[in-house]
Amino acid sequence: MEIIIRDNPQDCARVAAKIVAKYLRGKKGPVLGLATGGTPEGLYRQLISLYRAKKISFKNSTTFNLDEYVGLTHSHPQSYHRYMKEHLFDFIDIPEDKINIPDGTACDLRQTCLDYEARIKASGGIDLQVLGIGRNGHIGFNEPMGSLSSRTWIKILTENTIKDNARFFEDAGKVPRHVITMGIGTIMEARHCMVMACGWKKSQAVKAMIEGPVTAKWPASALQFHKRTTVVLDEAAASLLFHKEHYGWVEKNLLEWQNYEMP
Ligand code: GLP
């Protein structure tokens, strides 16, 4: 894993935007995997600014979101369809038919999951998958103790995740218990994964993901087997890392072409 540590969430968002921009500029038809939650909001603001400054365009790109709640209409204020429109899609030039988000309102949920996998495959696969991480180490909505080779499917949230996500709803009772999420196996097929985490509340999950044993107890730890994962952390999220200084040392010694901060 490649670990990038910055002073604060704003600086994390800036470096994450540079990584996404590299794909938008460098590839003819980039396929981006996108995440929701509080953490990537800063990244999306940066991408909108870069788009407005005409430094990037999404017109040839395709996107696949990680997950969606089952049963929320696309216009529901807490649905991830609505989140993506409000935080990114309404402000950029991505063609509507290139946007893919799991459909939690589908009559046949199992078929919609199979179709989602097929669409990812048909697109040529995900070039860069943006990920956040839950406090219990979930990525997408892959909760602890699920299969580390799962595919897009219907999952049940833990009570802790329901509590964590209740802040976006009127109360925890309104948070759906069922979700559709890309599986860990699906995420592992992305050619490059970029995990963002900020704040001390994430520090234990971050430590388990990077320095712990690979275990279904901390689903993000499966990324230790991924061929190319970049983790972008603020100081608080990185605070429990045993090898923190080493990660800084590695970044200082990157060759110019390896460094995201270089033009
Ligand atoms: C949700 C999403 C995840 C996200 C996590 C953390 O559970 N399904 O993809 O990573 O929340 O969210 P936040 O960034 O708000 O802490």
Coordinates of C-alpha atoms and ligand atoms in Angstrom, one line a residue:
M1 CA 0.0 0.0 0.0
E2 CA 1.1 3.6 -0.6
I3 CA 0.3 5.8 2.4
I4 CA -0.1 9.6 2.0
I5 CA -0.5 11.6 5.2
R6 CA -1.5 15.2 5.2
D7 CA -2.1 17.8 7.9
N8 CA -5.9 18.2 7.5
P9 CA -8.9 17.0 5.5
Q10 CA -8.6 19.9 3.0
D11 CA -5.1 18.8 2.0
C12 CA -6.3 15.2 1.7
A13 CA -9.0 16.3 -0.6
R14 CA -6.5 18.2 -2.8
V15 CA -4.1 15.3 -3.2
A16 CA -7.1 12.9 -3.8
A17 CA -8.3 15.2 -6.5
K18 CA -4.9 15.2 -8.2
I19 CA -5.0 11.4 -8.3
V20 CA -8.5 11.4 -9.9
A21 CA -7.5 14.2 -12.3
K22 CA -4.5 12.1 -13.5
Y23 CA -7.0 9.5 -14.7
L24 CA -9.3 12.0 -16.3
R25 CA -6.5 13.6 -18.2
G26 CA -4.4 10.5 -18.9
K27 CA -7.0 8.0 -20.2
K28 CA -9.4 8.2 -23.2
G29 CA -12.4 6.7 -21.5
P30 CA -11.6 6.5 -17.8
V31 CA -13.9 4.4 -15.6
L32 CA -14.1 5.8 -12.1
G33 CA -15.6 4.0 -9.0
L34 CA -17.1 6.5 -6.7
A35 CA -18.0 6.6 -3.0
T36 CA -20.4 8.5 -0.8
G37 CA -20.3 9.6 2.9
G38 CA -18.9 12.7 4.5
T39 CA -15.2 11.9 3.6
P40 CA -15.3 12.3 -0.2
E41 CA -17.3 15.6 -0.1
G42 CA -14.1 17.7 -0.1
L43 CA -12.7 15.6 -3.0
Y44 CA -15.9 16.3 -5.0
R45 CA -15.6 20.1 -4.3
Q46 CA -12.1 20.0 -5.6
L47 CA -13.1 18.1 -8.7
I48 CA -15.9 20.6 -9.4
S49 CA -13.4 23.5 -9.1
L50 CA -10.9 21.8 -11.4
Y51 CA -13.8 21.3 -13.9
R52 CA -14.9 24.9 -13.6
A53 CA -11.3 26.0 -14.2
K54 CA -11.4 23.8 -17.4
K55 CA -8.5 21.7 -16.1
I56 CA -10.5 18.4 -16.2
S57 CA -13.6 17.1 -18.0
F58 CA -15.8 14.1 -17.3
K59 CA -17.4 13.9 -20.8
N60 CA -15.6 10.7 -21.8
S61 CA -15.7 9.0 -18.4
T62 CA -18.0 6.4 -16.9
T63 CA -18.7 6.1 -13.2
F64 CA -19.8 3.3 -11.0
N65 CA -20.9 4.0 -7.4
L66 CA -20.1 1.5 -4.7
D67 CA -23.4 1.2 -3.0
E68 CA -27.0 2.3 -2.3
Y69 CA -29.7 1.8 0.3
V70 CA -32.5 -0.6 -0.5
G71 CA -35.9 0.9 -0.7
L72 CA -35.0 4.6 -1.0
T73 CA -36.3 6.4 -4.1
H74 CA -33.6 8.1 -6.2
S75 CA -34.9 11.5 -5.1
H76 CA -34.9 10.6 -1.4
P77 CA -32.7 13.1 0.4
Q78 CA -30.5 10.3 1.9
S79 CA -30.3 8.1 -1.2
Y80 CA -26.8 7.9 -2.7
H81 CA -28.4 8.8 -6.1
R82 CA -29.4 12.1 -4.7
Y83 CA -26.1 12.5 -2.8
M84 CA -24.1 12.1 -6.1
K85 CA -26.3 14.6 -7.9
E86 CA -26.0 17.2 -5.1
H87 CA -22.2 16.7 -4.5
L88 CA -20.9 16.1 -8.0
F89 CA -23.0 15.1 -11.0
D90 CA -25.2 18.3 -11.2
F91 CA -22.0 20.4 -11.5
I92 CA -19.9 18.5 -14.1
D93 CA -20.2 17.4 -17.7
I94 CA -20.7 13.7 -17.3
P95 CA -23.3 12.2 -19.7
E96 CA -26.2 10.9 -17.7
D97 CA -26.1 7.5 -19.5
K98 CA -22.5 7.0 -18.2
I99 CA -23.5 7.2 -14.5
N100 CA -24.1 3.9 -12.8
I101 CA -25.4 3.6 -9.2
P102 CA -26.9 0.4 -7.8
D103 CA -30.7 0.6 -8.0
G104 CA -32.1 -0.1 -4.5
T105 CA -35.7 0.3 -5.8
A106 CA -35.5 -2.5 -8.4
C107 CA -38.3 -5.1 -8.2
D108 CA -35.7 -7.9 -8.7
L109 CA -32.8 -6.9 -6.4
R110 CA -30.8 -10.1 -7.2
Q111 CA -31.0 -9.5 -10.9
T112 CA -30.0 -5.8 -10.5
C113 CA -26.9 -6.9 -8.7
L114 CA -25.9 -9.4 -11.4
D115 CA -26.6 -6.7 -14.1
Y116 CA -24.4 -4.3 -12.2
E117 CA -21.5 -6.7 -12.2
A118 CA -22.0 -7.3 -15.9
R119 CA -22.0 -3.5 -16.6
I120 CA -18.7 -3.1 -14.8
K121 CA -17.2 -5.9 -16.9
A122 CA -18.6 -4.4 -20.1
S123 CA -17.1 -1.0 -19.3
G124 CA -13.6 -2.7 -19.3
G125 CA -13.3 -2.6 -15.5
I126 CA -12.7 0.2 -13.0
D127 CA -9.5 2.2 -13.4
L128 CA -9.7 4.0 -10.1
Q129 CA -12.0 3.2 -7.2
V130 CA -12.5 5.9 -4.6
L131 CA -13.3 4.4 -1.2
G132 CA -14.1 5.7 2.3
I133 CA -13.9 3.5 5.4
G134 CA -16.4 2.8 8.1
R135 CA -15.3 2.9 11.8
N136 CA -15.7 -0.9 11.8
G137 CA -13.4 -1.2 8.7
H138 CA -16.2 -1.6 6.1
I139 CA -15.6 -0.5 2.6
G140 CA -18.6 0.1 0.3
F141 CA -21.2 -1.5 2.7
N142 CA -19.2 -4.7 3.2
E143 CA -19.5 -5.2 6.9
P144 CA -17.2 -7.3 9.1
M145 CA -17.3 -11.1 8.8
G146 CA -18.6 -11.1 5.2
S147 CA -16.7 -12.9 2.5
L148 CA -13.5 -11.2 1.3
S149 CA -14.3 -12.3 -2.2
S150 CA -17.9 -11.3 -2.4
R151 CA -19.5 -9.7 -5.5
T152 CA -22.2 -7.0 -5.8
W153 CA -25.1 -8.2 -3.6
I154 CA -27.7 -7.3 -1.0
K155 CA -26.2 -6.9 2.4
I156 CA -27.5 -6.2 5.9
L157 CA -26.0 -3.3 7.9
T158 CA -24.6 -3.8 11.4
E159 CA -26.4 -1.9 14.2
N160 CA -23.2 0.3 14.6
T161 CA -23.2 1.4 11.0
I162 CA -26.9 2.2 11.2
K163 CA -26.1 4.3 14.3
D164 CA -23.1 6.0 12.5
N165 CA -25.2 6.8 9.4
A166 CA -28.2 7.9 11.5
R167 CA -26.7 11.4 11.6
F168 CA -27.9 11.9 8.0
F169 CA -31.4 10.7 8.8
E170 CA -34.1 11.9 11.2
D171 CA -33.3 9.0 13.5
A172 CA -31.7 5.6 13.5
G173 CA -35.1 3.9 12.9
K174 CA -35.2 5.6 9.5
V175 CA -31.9 4.1 8.2
P176 CA -32.6 1.2 5.9
R177 CA -31.2 -2.1 7.2
H178 CA -30.6 -3.5 3.7
V179 CA -28.2 -2.2 1.0
I180 CA -26.7 -3.1 -2.3
T181 CA -23.0 -2.9 -2.4
M182 CA -20.1 -3.9 -4.7
G183 CA -18.5 -6.9 -3.0
I184 CA -14.9 -7.0 -1.8
G185 CA -14.1 -9.2 -4.8
T186 CA -15.6 -6.6 -7.1
I187 CA -13.5 -3.8 -5.4
M188 CA -10.4 -5.9 -5.6
E189 CA -10.7 -6.0 -9.4
A190 CA -10.3 -2.2 -9.7
R191 CA -6.9 -1.5 -11.2
H192 CA -6.2 1.2 -8.6
C193 CA -8.0 1.8 -5.3
M194 CA -7.8 5.1 -3.3
V195 CA -9.0 5.0 0.3
M196 CA -9.6 8.3 2.0
A197 CA -10.0 8.6 5.8
C198 CA -10.0 11.6 8.1
G199 CA -10.4 12.1 11.8
W200 CA -9.5 10.1 14.9
K201 CA -12.7 8.2 14.8
K202 CA -11.3 6.3 11.8
S203 CA -7.8 5.7 13.3
Q204 CA -8.5 2.2 14.6
A205 CA -10.0 1.0 11.3
V206 CA -7.1 2.6 9.4
K207 CA -4.5 0.9 11.6
A208 CA -6.3 -2.5 11.1
M209 CA -6.6 -1.9 7.3
I210 CA -2.9 -1.0 6.8
E211 CA -1.0 -2.8 9.6
G212 CA -3.3 -5.5 11.0
P213 CA -3.6 -9.0 9.8
V214 CA -5.9 -9.6 6.8
T215 CA -9.1 -10.6 8.3
A216 CA -12.9 -10.5 7.7
K217 CA -13.1 -8.7 11.1
W218 CA -11.8 -5.6 9.3
P219 CA -12.9 -6.0 5.6
A220 CA -10.7 -3.1 4.4
S221 CA -7.6 -5.2 5.4
A222 CA -8.3 -7.3 2.3
L223 CA -6.7 -4.3 0.4
Q224 CA -3.3 -5.5 1.6
F225 CA -3.7 -8.1 -1.2
H226 CA -4.6 -5.5 -3.8
K227 CA -2.0 -4.7 -6.4
R228 CA -2.2 -1.0 -6.1
T229 CA -3.9 0.8 -3.2
T230 CA -3.2 4.4 -2.2
V231 CA -4.4 5.5 1.2
V232 CA -4.9 9.3 1.8
L233 CA -5.1 10.1 5.5
D234 CA -5.1 13.2 7.7
E235 CA -2.9 13.3 10.8
A236 CA -5.7 12.3 13.1
A237 CA -6.7 9.2 11.1
A238 CA -3.0 8.2 10.8
S239 CA -2.4 8.7 14.5
L240 CA -2.3 5.0 15.6
L241 CA 0.0 3.8 12.7
F242 CA 3.1 2.1 14.0
H243 CA 5.1 2.8 10.8
K244 CA 3.9 6.4 10.3
E245 CA 7.4 7.8 10.0
H246 CA 8.4 5.2 7.4
Y247 CA 5.4 6.2 5.2
G248 CA 6.6 9.8 5.3
W249 CA 10.1 8.7 4.5
V250 CA 8.8 6.7 1.5
E251 CA 6.9 9.7 0.2
K252 CA 9.9 12.0 0.5
N253 CA 12.0 9.5 -1.6
L254 CA 9.5 9.0 -4.4
L255 CA 10.8 9.6 -7.9
E256 CA 9.3 12.6 -9.6
W257 CA 7.0 10.5 -11.8
Q258 CA 5.7 8.6 -8.8
N259 CA 4.8 11.7 -6.9
Y260 CA 1.2 13.0 -7.2
E261 CA 2.1 16.5 -6.1
M262 CA 4.4 16.9 -9.1
P263 CA 2.8 18.5 -12.2
Ligands
GLP1 C1 -21.0 4.6 4.4 C2 -20.7 4.3 3.0 C3 -19.2 4.0 2.8 C4 -18.4 5.1 3.5 C5 -18.7 5.1 5.0 C6 -18.0 6.1 5.8 O1 -21.3 3.5 5.2 N1 -21.4 3.2 2.4 O2 -18.8 3.9 1.5 O3 -17.0 4.9 3.3 O4 -20.1 5.4 5.1 O5 -18.6 7.3 5.7 P1 -18.1 8.7 6.2 O6 -17.1 9.2 5.2 O7 -19.3 9.6 6.3 O8 -17.5 8.5 7.5

